[in-house]
Amino acid sequence: MKILIISGTPKTDGVTYSFVKTSEETIAELGMEVETVRLAGLNLTKCKMCKDGWGICFKDHYCSFGDEDGFNKLQEKVKEADAYIYITPVYWGELSEDLKIFVDKLRRCQASKQWDSREEEVSFLIGKPSILVAVAGGGGGGIISAFEDLERAIVQWGGNNWPHEKSGIFDHIAVNRWNQEYKRETLKAAIKEMVKYHDSEPAEYIPPLISRE
């Protein structure tokens, strides 16, 4: 099992980064393969809304500028992974800027597959579980709206179409200034449970809700 950690924090220290490290250490202890993508180090360009607002992302499901900014290579890393941990600081009740750019580009490439008439073109996020971690300062204001933004994208690109007891959005870990120590233990437990479910009998496939017709 390979778990991809997608980090939206621009920092290499602090509370949010410590949850990235906790994830890495926990996955390694379980003997699973782990890779961390630090979005702040990639300089992804925001969507340029090619042509009439959609470019080859709609038809061919990759970005016209993705070879230049590294998105297309990153999308291949997403494809190769079996599960995901998204970790973001909360800014003004939203995801970090780097994570928002990544989410928008991936959504355009993968969510658009639901209208593709080619049977082989199915979002490669379907059936793969995700743990969402949002870290806010103070009492945690804005965490819910940040979760809503990320959850909406995951649903749209097909990552929440399978039974939730096996995959989909596996857990939400809401972190603030005062609860970070026990939420760190919660994250460790969530990762262990997600791995255990992955190793158990696969869930029955449920087709996407939107018809190709």
PDB file of C-alpha atoms in Angstrom:
ATOM      1  CA  MET A   1       0.000   0.000   0.000  1.00  0.00           C
ATOM      2  CA  LYS A   2       1.312   3.420  -0.937  1.00  0.00           C
ATOM      3  CA  ILE A   3       0.026   6.493   0.876  1.00  0.00           C
ATOM      4  CA  LEU A   4       0.572   9.934  -0.602  1.00  0.00           C
ATOM      5  CA  ILE A   5       0.735  12.856   1.818  1.00  0.00           C
ATOM      6  CA  ILE A   6      -0.242  16.112   0.140  1.00  0.00           C
ATOM      7  CA  SER A   7       1.031  19.013   2.232  1.00  0.00           C
ATOM      8  CA  GLY A   8      -0.409  22.481   1.750  1.00  0.00           C
ATOM      9  CA  THR A   9       1.772  24.235   4.291  1.00  0.00           C
ATOM     10  CA  PRO A  10       4.508  26.561   3.021  1.00  0.00           C
ATOM     11  CA  LYS A  11       6.487  26.051   6.244  1.00  0.00           C
ATOM     12  CA  THR A  12       9.004  23.395   7.225  1.00  0.00           C
ATOM     13  CA  ASP A  13       8.304  23.835  10.925  1.00  0.00           C
ATOM     14  CA  GLY A  14       5.306  24.674  13.094  1.00  0.00           C
ATOM     15  CA  VAL A  15       2.120  22.792  13.993  1.00  0.00           C
ATOM     16  CA  THR A  16       0.875  21.946  10.493  1.00  0.00           C
ATOM     17  CA  TYR A  17       4.265  20.621   9.419  1.00  0.00           C
ATOM     18  CA  SER A  18       4.440  18.520  12.592  1.00  0.00           C
ATOM     19  CA  PHE A  19       1.319  16.670  11.420  1.00  0.00           C
ATOM     20  CA  VAL A  20       3.057  15.938   8.129  1.00  0.00           C
ATOM     21  CA  LYS A  21       5.945  14.405  10.085  1.00  0.00           C
ATOM     22  CA  THR A  22       3.576  12.445  12.312  1.00  0.00           C
ATOM     23  CA  SER A  23       1.905  10.990   9.210  1.00  0.00           C
ATOM     24  CA  GLU A  24       5.227  10.030   7.651  1.00  0.00           C
ATOM     25  CA  GLU A  25       6.469   8.348  10.822  1.00  0.00           C
ATOM     26  CA  THR A  26       3.225   6.460  11.434  1.00  0.00           C
ATOM     27  CA  ILE A  27       3.043   5.112   7.871  1.00  0.00           C
ATOM     28  CA  ALA A  28       6.703   4.066   7.988  1.00  0.00           C
ATOM     29  CA  GLU A  29       6.147   2.253  11.292  1.00  0.00           C
ATOM     30  CA  LEU A  30       3.314   0.307   9.662  1.00  0.00           C
ATOM     31  CA  GLY A  31       5.667  -0.814   6.906  1.00  0.00           C
ATOM     32  CA  MET A  32       3.720   0.991   4.200  1.00  0.00           C
ATOM     33  CA  GLU A  33       5.237   3.012   1.372  1.00  0.00           C
ATOM     34  CA  VAL A  34       4.917   6.759   1.887  1.00  0.00           C
ATOM     35  CA  GLU A  35       5.675   9.812  -0.205  1.00  0.00           C
ATOM     36  CA  THR A  36       5.117  13.448   0.694  1.00  0.00           C
ATOM     37  CA  VAL A  37       4.356  16.115  -1.865  1.00  0.00           C
ATOM     38  CA  ARG A  38       5.169  19.582  -0.567  1.00  0.00           C
ATOM     39  CA  LEU A  39       3.043  21.779  -2.823  1.00  0.00           C
ATOM     40  CA  ALA A  40       4.785  24.993  -1.746  1.00  0.00           C
ATOM     41  CA  GLY A  41       7.982  23.737  -3.347  1.00  0.00           C
ATOM     42  CA  LEU A  42       6.421  23.087  -6.762  1.00  0.00           C
ATOM     43  CA  ASN A  43       5.229  26.560  -7.840  1.00  0.00           C
ATOM     44  CA  LEU A  44       2.106  25.226  -9.550  1.00  0.00           C
ATOM     45  CA  THR A  45       0.461  27.814 -11.780  1.00  0.00           C
ATOM     46  CA  LYS A  46      -3.205  28.556 -11.259  1.00  0.00           C
ATOM     47  CA  CYS A  47      -5.664  27.445 -13.931  1.00  0.00           C
ATOM     48  CA  LYS A  48      -5.475  29.688 -17.023  1.00  0.00           C
ATOM     49  CA  MET A  49      -8.960  28.659 -18.257  1.00  0.00           C
ATOM     50  CA  CYS A  50      -7.800  27.782 -21.768  1.00  0.00           C
ATOM     51  CA  LYS A  51      -9.927  28.536 -24.845  1.00  0.00           C
ATOM     52  CA  ASP A  52     -13.575  28.776 -23.762  1.00  0.00           C
ATOM     53  CA  GLY A  53     -12.750  28.037 -20.134  1.00  0.00           C
ATOM     54  CA  TRP A  54     -11.771  24.403 -20.680  1.00  0.00           C
ATOM     55  CA  GLY A  55      -8.629  23.134 -22.353  1.00  0.00           C
ATOM     56  CA  ILE A  56      -7.246  19.657 -22.858  1.00  0.00           C
ATOM     57  CA  CYS A  57      -8.016  19.015 -19.187  1.00  0.00           C
ATOM     58  CA  PHE A  58     -11.617  18.313 -20.203  1.00  0.00           C
ATOM     59  CA  LYS A  59     -10.845  16.122 -23.214  1.00  0.00           C
ATOM     60  CA  ASP A  60      -7.509  14.478 -22.443  1.00  0.00           C
ATOM     61  CA  HIS A  61      -7.402  14.988 -18.652  1.00  0.00           C
ATOM     62  CA  TYR A  62      -4.041  16.637 -18.226  1.00  0.00           C
ATOM     63  CA  CYS A  63      -2.966  20.290 -18.063  1.00  0.00           C
ATOM     64  CA  SER A  64      -1.645  22.253 -21.040  1.00  0.00           C
ATOM     65  CA  PHE A  65       0.886  23.897 -18.729  1.00  0.00           C
ATOM     66  CA  GLY A  66       1.437  20.870 -16.508  1.00  0.00           C
ATOM     67  CA  ASP A  67       4.767  19.882 -18.016  1.00  0.00           C
ATOM     68  CA  GLU A  68       6.112  23.346 -17.248  1.00  0.00           C
ATOM     69  CA  ASP A  69       4.948  23.631 -13.643  1.00  0.00           C
ATOM     70  CA  GLY A  70       5.145  19.946 -12.700  1.00  0.00           C
ATOM     71  CA  PHE A  71       1.423  19.277 -12.361  1.00  0.00           C
ATOM     72  CA  ASN A  72       1.272  16.462 -14.906  1.00  0.00           C
ATOM     73  CA  LYS A  73       4.059  14.599 -13.134  1.00  0.00           C
ATOM     74  CA  LEU A  74       2.306  15.199  -9.822  1.00  0.00           C
ATOM     75  CA  GLN A  75      -0.940  13.816 -11.212  1.00  0.00           C
ATOM     76  CA  GLU A  76       0.921  10.584 -12.025  1.00  0.00           C
ATOM     77  CA  LYS A  77       2.016  10.371  -8.383  1.00  0.00           C
ATOM     78  CA  VAL A  78      -1.618  10.725  -7.351  1.00  0.00           C
ATOM     79  CA  LYS A  79      -2.547   7.922  -9.758  1.00  0.00           C
ATOM     80  CA  GLU A  80       0.074   5.556  -8.318  1.00  0.00           C
ATOM     81  CA  ALA A  81      -1.061   6.015  -4.702  1.00  0.00           C
ATOM     82  CA  ASP A  82      -3.600   3.811  -2.900  1.00  0.00           C
ATOM     83  CA  ALA A  83      -4.670   6.380  -0.294  1.00  0.00           C
ATOM     84  CA  TYR A  84      -4.179  10.043   0.554  1.00  0.00           C
ATOM     85  CA  ILE A  85      -3.648  12.340   3.511  1.00  0.00           C
ATOM     86  CA  TYR A  86      -4.364  16.008   2.788  1.00  0.00           C
ATOM     87  CA  ILE A  87      -2.853  18.386   5.341  1.00  0.00           C
ATOM     88  CA  THR A  88      -3.462  22.135   5.213  1.00  0.00           C
ATOM     89  CA  PRO A  89      -3.268  25.194   7.404  1.00  0.00           C
ATOM     90  CA  VAL A  90      -6.517  27.183   7.508  1.00  0.00           C
ATOM     91  CA  TYR A  91      -6.253  30.701   6.098  1.00  0.00           C
ATOM     92  CA  TRP A  92      -9.344  32.914   6.350  1.00  0.00           C
ATOM     93  CA  GLY A  93     -11.541  29.853   6.603  1.00  0.00           C
ATOM     94  CA  GLU A  94     -10.078  28.294   3.464  1.00  0.00           C
ATOM     95  CA  LEU A  95      -7.392  25.904   2.283  1.00  0.00           C
ATOM     96  CA  SER A  96      -3.878  27.185   1.770  1.00  0.00           C
ATOM     97  CA  GLU A  97      -3.290  28.904  -1.574  1.00  0.00           C
ATOM     98  CA  ASP A  98      -1.016  26.099  -2.792  1.00  0.00           C
ATOM     99  CA  LEU A  99      -3.562  23.406  -1.993  1.00  0.00           C
ATOM    100  CA  LYS A 100      -6.367  25.391  -3.649  1.00  0.00           C
ATOM    101  CA  ILE A 101      -4.383  25.568  -6.907  1.00  0.00           C
ATOM    102  CA  PHE A 102      -3.664  21.830  -6.801  1.00  0.00           C
ATOM    103  CA  VAL A 103      -7.287  20.961  -6.027  1.00  0.00           C
ATOM    104  CA  ASP A 104      -8.606  23.114  -8.866  1.00  0.00           C
ATOM    105  CA  LYS A 105      -6.255  21.628 -11.452  1.00  0.00           C
ATOM    106  CA  LEU A 106      -6.809  18.028 -10.339  1.00  0.00           C
ATOM    107  CA  ARG A 107     -10.574  18.549 -10.289  1.00  0.00           C
ATOM    108  CA  ARG A 108     -10.573  19.818 -13.876  1.00  0.00           C
ATOM    109  CA  CYS A 109      -8.598  16.783 -15.039  1.00  0.00           C
ATOM    110  CA  GLN A 110     -10.314  14.033 -13.037  1.00  0.00           C
ATOM    111  CA  ALA A 111     -13.873  15.222 -12.393  1.00  0.00           C
ATOM    112  CA  SER A 112     -14.275  15.830 -16.121  1.00  0.00           C
ATOM    113  CA  LYS A 113     -13.913  12.085 -16.759  1.00  0.00           C
ATOM    114  CA  GLN A 114     -17.519  11.545 -15.663  1.00  0.00           C
ATOM    115  CA  TRP A 115     -18.591  13.058 -19.015  1.00  0.00           C
ATOM    116  CA  ASP A 116     -16.034  11.132 -21.078  1.00  0.00           C
ATOM    117  CA  SER A 117     -17.667   8.512 -23.311  1.00  0.00           C
ATOM    118  CA  ARG A 118     -14.548   6.320 -23.239  1.00  0.00           C
ATOM    119  CA  GLU A 119     -15.090   3.551 -20.697  1.00  0.00           C
ATOM    120  CA  GLU A 120     -11.403   3.407 -19.794  1.00  0.00           C
ATOM    121  CA  GLU A 121     -11.401   7.065 -18.768  1.00  0.00           C
ATOM    122  CA  VAL A 122     -12.455   6.778 -15.137  1.00  0.00           C
ATOM    123  CA  SER A 123     -11.099   8.960 -12.350  1.00  0.00           C
ATOM    124  CA  PHE A 124      -8.198   7.164 -10.713  1.00  0.00           C
ATOM    125  CA  LEU A 125      -9.255   8.533  -7.327  1.00  0.00           C
ATOM    126  CA  ILE A 126     -12.410   6.403  -7.190  1.00  0.00           C
ATOM    127  CA  GLY A 127     -12.292   3.848  -4.389  1.00  0.00           C
ATOM    128  CA  LYS A 128      -9.242   5.331  -2.670  1.00  0.00           C
ATOM    129  CA  PRO A 129      -9.617   6.606   0.912  1.00  0.00           C
ATOM    130  CA  SER A 130      -8.564  10.022   2.158  1.00  0.00           C
ATOM    131  CA  ILE A 131      -7.841  11.515   5.572  1.00  0.00           C
ATOM    132  CA  LEU A 132      -8.302  15.282   5.775  1.00  0.00           C
ATOM    133  CA  VAL A 133      -6.293  17.322   8.295  1.00  0.00           C
ATOM    134  CA  ALA A 134      -6.978  21.040   8.785  1.00  0.00           C
ATOM    135  CA  VAL A 135      -4.924  23.097  11.235  1.00  0.00           C
ATOM    136  CA  ALA A 136      -6.203  26.469  12.433  1.00  0.00           C
ATOM    137  CA  GLY A 137      -4.810  28.966  14.898  1.00  0.00           C
ATOM    138  CA  GLY A 138      -6.611  29.875  18.088  1.00  0.00           C
ATOM    139  CA  GLY A 139      -9.850  28.009  18.718  1.00  0.00           C
ATOM    140  CA  GLY A 140     -10.073  26.572  15.247  1.00  0.00           C
ATOM    141  CA  GLY A 141     -12.370  29.006  13.464  1.00  0.00           C
ATOM    142  CA  GLY A 142     -12.663  28.304   9.748  1.00  0.00           C
ATOM    143  CA  ILE A 143     -11.889  24.605   9.927  1.00  0.00           C
ATOM    144  CA  ILE A 144     -15.385  23.532   8.890  1.00  0.00           C
ATOM    145  CA  SER A 145     -15.443  25.736   5.782  1.00  0.00           C
ATOM    146  CA  ALA A 146     -11.956  24.533   4.806  1.00  0.00           C
ATOM    147  CA  PHE A 147     -13.110  20.921   5.147  1.00  0.00           C
ATOM    148  CA  GLU A 148     -16.174  21.708   3.037  1.00  0.00           C
ATOM    149  CA  ASP A 149     -14.020  23.084   0.204  1.00  0.00           C
ATOM    150  CA  LEU A 150     -11.756  20.051   0.141  1.00  0.00           C
ATOM    151  CA  GLU A 151     -14.570  17.545   0.595  1.00  0.00           C
ATOM    152  CA  ARG A 152     -16.515  19.101  -2.297  1.00  0.00           C
ATOM    153  CA  ALA A 153     -13.536  18.631  -4.613  1.00  0.00           C
ATOM    154  CA  ILE A 154     -12.989  15.020  -3.511  1.00  0.00           C
ATOM    155  CA  VAL A 155     -16.641  14.193  -4.150  1.00  0.00           C
ATOM    156  CA  GLN A 156     -16.544  15.867  -7.564  1.00  0.00           C
ATOM    157  CA  TRP A 157     -13.485  13.972  -8.789  1.00  0.00           C
ATOM    158  CA  GLY A 158     -14.974  10.674  -7.652  1.00  0.00           C
ATOM    159  CA  GLY A 159     -13.019  10.052  -4.491  1.00  0.00           C
ATOM    160  CA  ASN A 160     -16.079   9.544  -2.312  1.00  0.00           C
ATOM    161  CA  ASN A 161     -18.259   7.246  -4.437  1.00  0.00           C
ATOM    162  CA  TRP A 162     -17.487   3.995  -2.639  1.00  0.00           C
ATOM    163  CA  PRO A 163     -18.934   2.814   0.699  1.00  0.00           C
ATOM    164  CA  HIS A 164     -17.488   4.965   3.435  1.00  0.00           C
ATOM    165  CA  GLU A 165     -16.624   2.041   5.697  1.00  0.00           C
ATOM    166  CA  LYS A 166     -13.961   0.972   3.205  1.00  0.00           C
ATOM    167  CA  SER A 167     -12.925   4.114   1.382  1.00  0.00           C
ATOM    168  CA  GLY A 168     -14.063   7.583   0.429  1.00  0.00           C
ATOM    169  CA  ILE A 169     -13.365  10.308   2.973  1.00  0.00           C
ATOM    170  CA  PHE A 170     -12.101   8.180   5.834  1.00  0.00           C
ATOM    171  CA  ASP A 171     -11.753  10.828   8.533  1.00  0.00           C
ATOM    172  CA  HIS A 172     -11.579  14.544   9.300  1.00  0.00           C
ATOM    173  CA  ILE A 173      -8.916  15.651  11.802  1.00  0.00           C
ATOM    174  CA  ALA A 174      -9.598  19.193  13.050  1.00  0.00           C
ATOM    175  CA  VAL A 175      -6.612  20.716  14.849  1.00  0.00           C
ATOM    176  CA  ASN A 176      -6.365  23.932  16.839  1.00  0.00           C
ATOM    177  CA  ARG A 177      -3.849  25.456  19.205  1.00  0.00           C
ATOM    178  CA  TRP A 178      -5.053  23.544  22.268  1.00  0.00           C
ATOM    179  CA  ASN A 179      -6.025  20.119  20.981  1.00  0.00           C
ATOM    180  CA  GLN A 180      -2.989  19.334  18.851  1.00  0.00           C
ATOM    181  CA  GLU A 181      -1.502  16.690  21.155  1.00  0.00           C
ATOM    182  CA  TYR A 182      -4.534  14.418  21.345  1.00  0.00           C
ATOM    183  CA  LYS A 183      -5.425  15.110  17.714  1.00  0.00           C
ATOM    184  CA  ARG A 184      -1.952  13.857  16.824  1.00  0.00           C
ATOM    185  CA  GLU A 185      -2.872  10.565  18.475  1.00  0.00           C
ATOM    186  CA  THR A 186      -6.192  10.640  16.621  1.00  0.00           C
ATOM    187  CA  LEU A 187      -4.361  10.994  13.314  1.00  0.00           C
ATOM    188  CA  LYS A 188      -2.114   8.037  14.129  1.00  0.00           C
ATOM    189  CA  ALA A 189      -5.158   5.917  14.957  1.00  0.00           C
ATOM    190  CA  ALA A 190      -6.955   7.006  11.774  1.00  0.00           C
ATOM    191  CA  ILE A 191      -3.983   6.039   9.600  1.00  0.00           C
ATOM    192  CA  LYS A 192      -3.771   2.617  11.262  1.00  0.00           C
ATOM    193  CA  GLU A 193      -7.488   2.013  10.744  1.00  0.00           C
ATOM    194  CA  MET A 194      -7.329   3.150   7.122  1.00  0.00           C
ATOM    195  CA  VAL A 195      -4.487   0.722   6.436  1.00  0.00           C
ATOM    196  CA  LYS A 196      -6.368  -2.081   8.187  1.00  0.00           C
ATOM    197  CA  TYR A 197      -9.460  -1.485   6.044  1.00  0.00           C
ATOM    198  CA  HIS A 198      -7.353  -1.408   2.890  1.00  0.00           C
ATOM    199  CA  ASP A 199      -5.891  -4.810   3.737  1.00  0.00           C
ATOM    200  CA  SER A 200      -9.328  -6.323   4.392  1.00  0.00           C
ATOM    201  CA  GLU A 201     -11.777  -7.625   1.798  1.00  0.00           C
ATOM    202  CA  PRO A 202     -12.433  -4.955  -0.878  1.00  0.00           C
ATOM    203  CA  ALA A 203     -15.783  -3.216  -0.869  1.00  0.00           C
ATOM    204  CA  GLU A 204     -18.298  -3.770  -3.623  1.00  0.00           C
ATOM    205  CA  TYR A 205     -17.878  -1.182  -6.356  1.00  0.00           C
ATOM    206  CA  ILE A 206     -20.584   1.476  -6.655  1.00  0.00           C
ATOM    207  CA  PRO A 207     -20.584   3.257 -10.049  1.00  0.00           C
ATOM    208  CA  PRO A 208     -20.372   7.076 -10.163  1.00  0.00           C
ATOM    209  CA  LEU A 209     -23.684   8.807  -9.525  1.00  0.00           C
ATOM    210  CA  ILE A 210     -23.552  10.816 -12.753  1.00  0.00           C
ATOM    211  CA  SER A 211     -24.418   8.842 -15.884  1.00  0.00           C
ATOM    212  CA  ARG A 212     -22.227   8.950 -18.974  1.00  0.00           C
ATOM    213  CA  GLU A 213     -25.309   8.984 -21.191  1.00  0.00           C
TER     214      GLU A 213
END
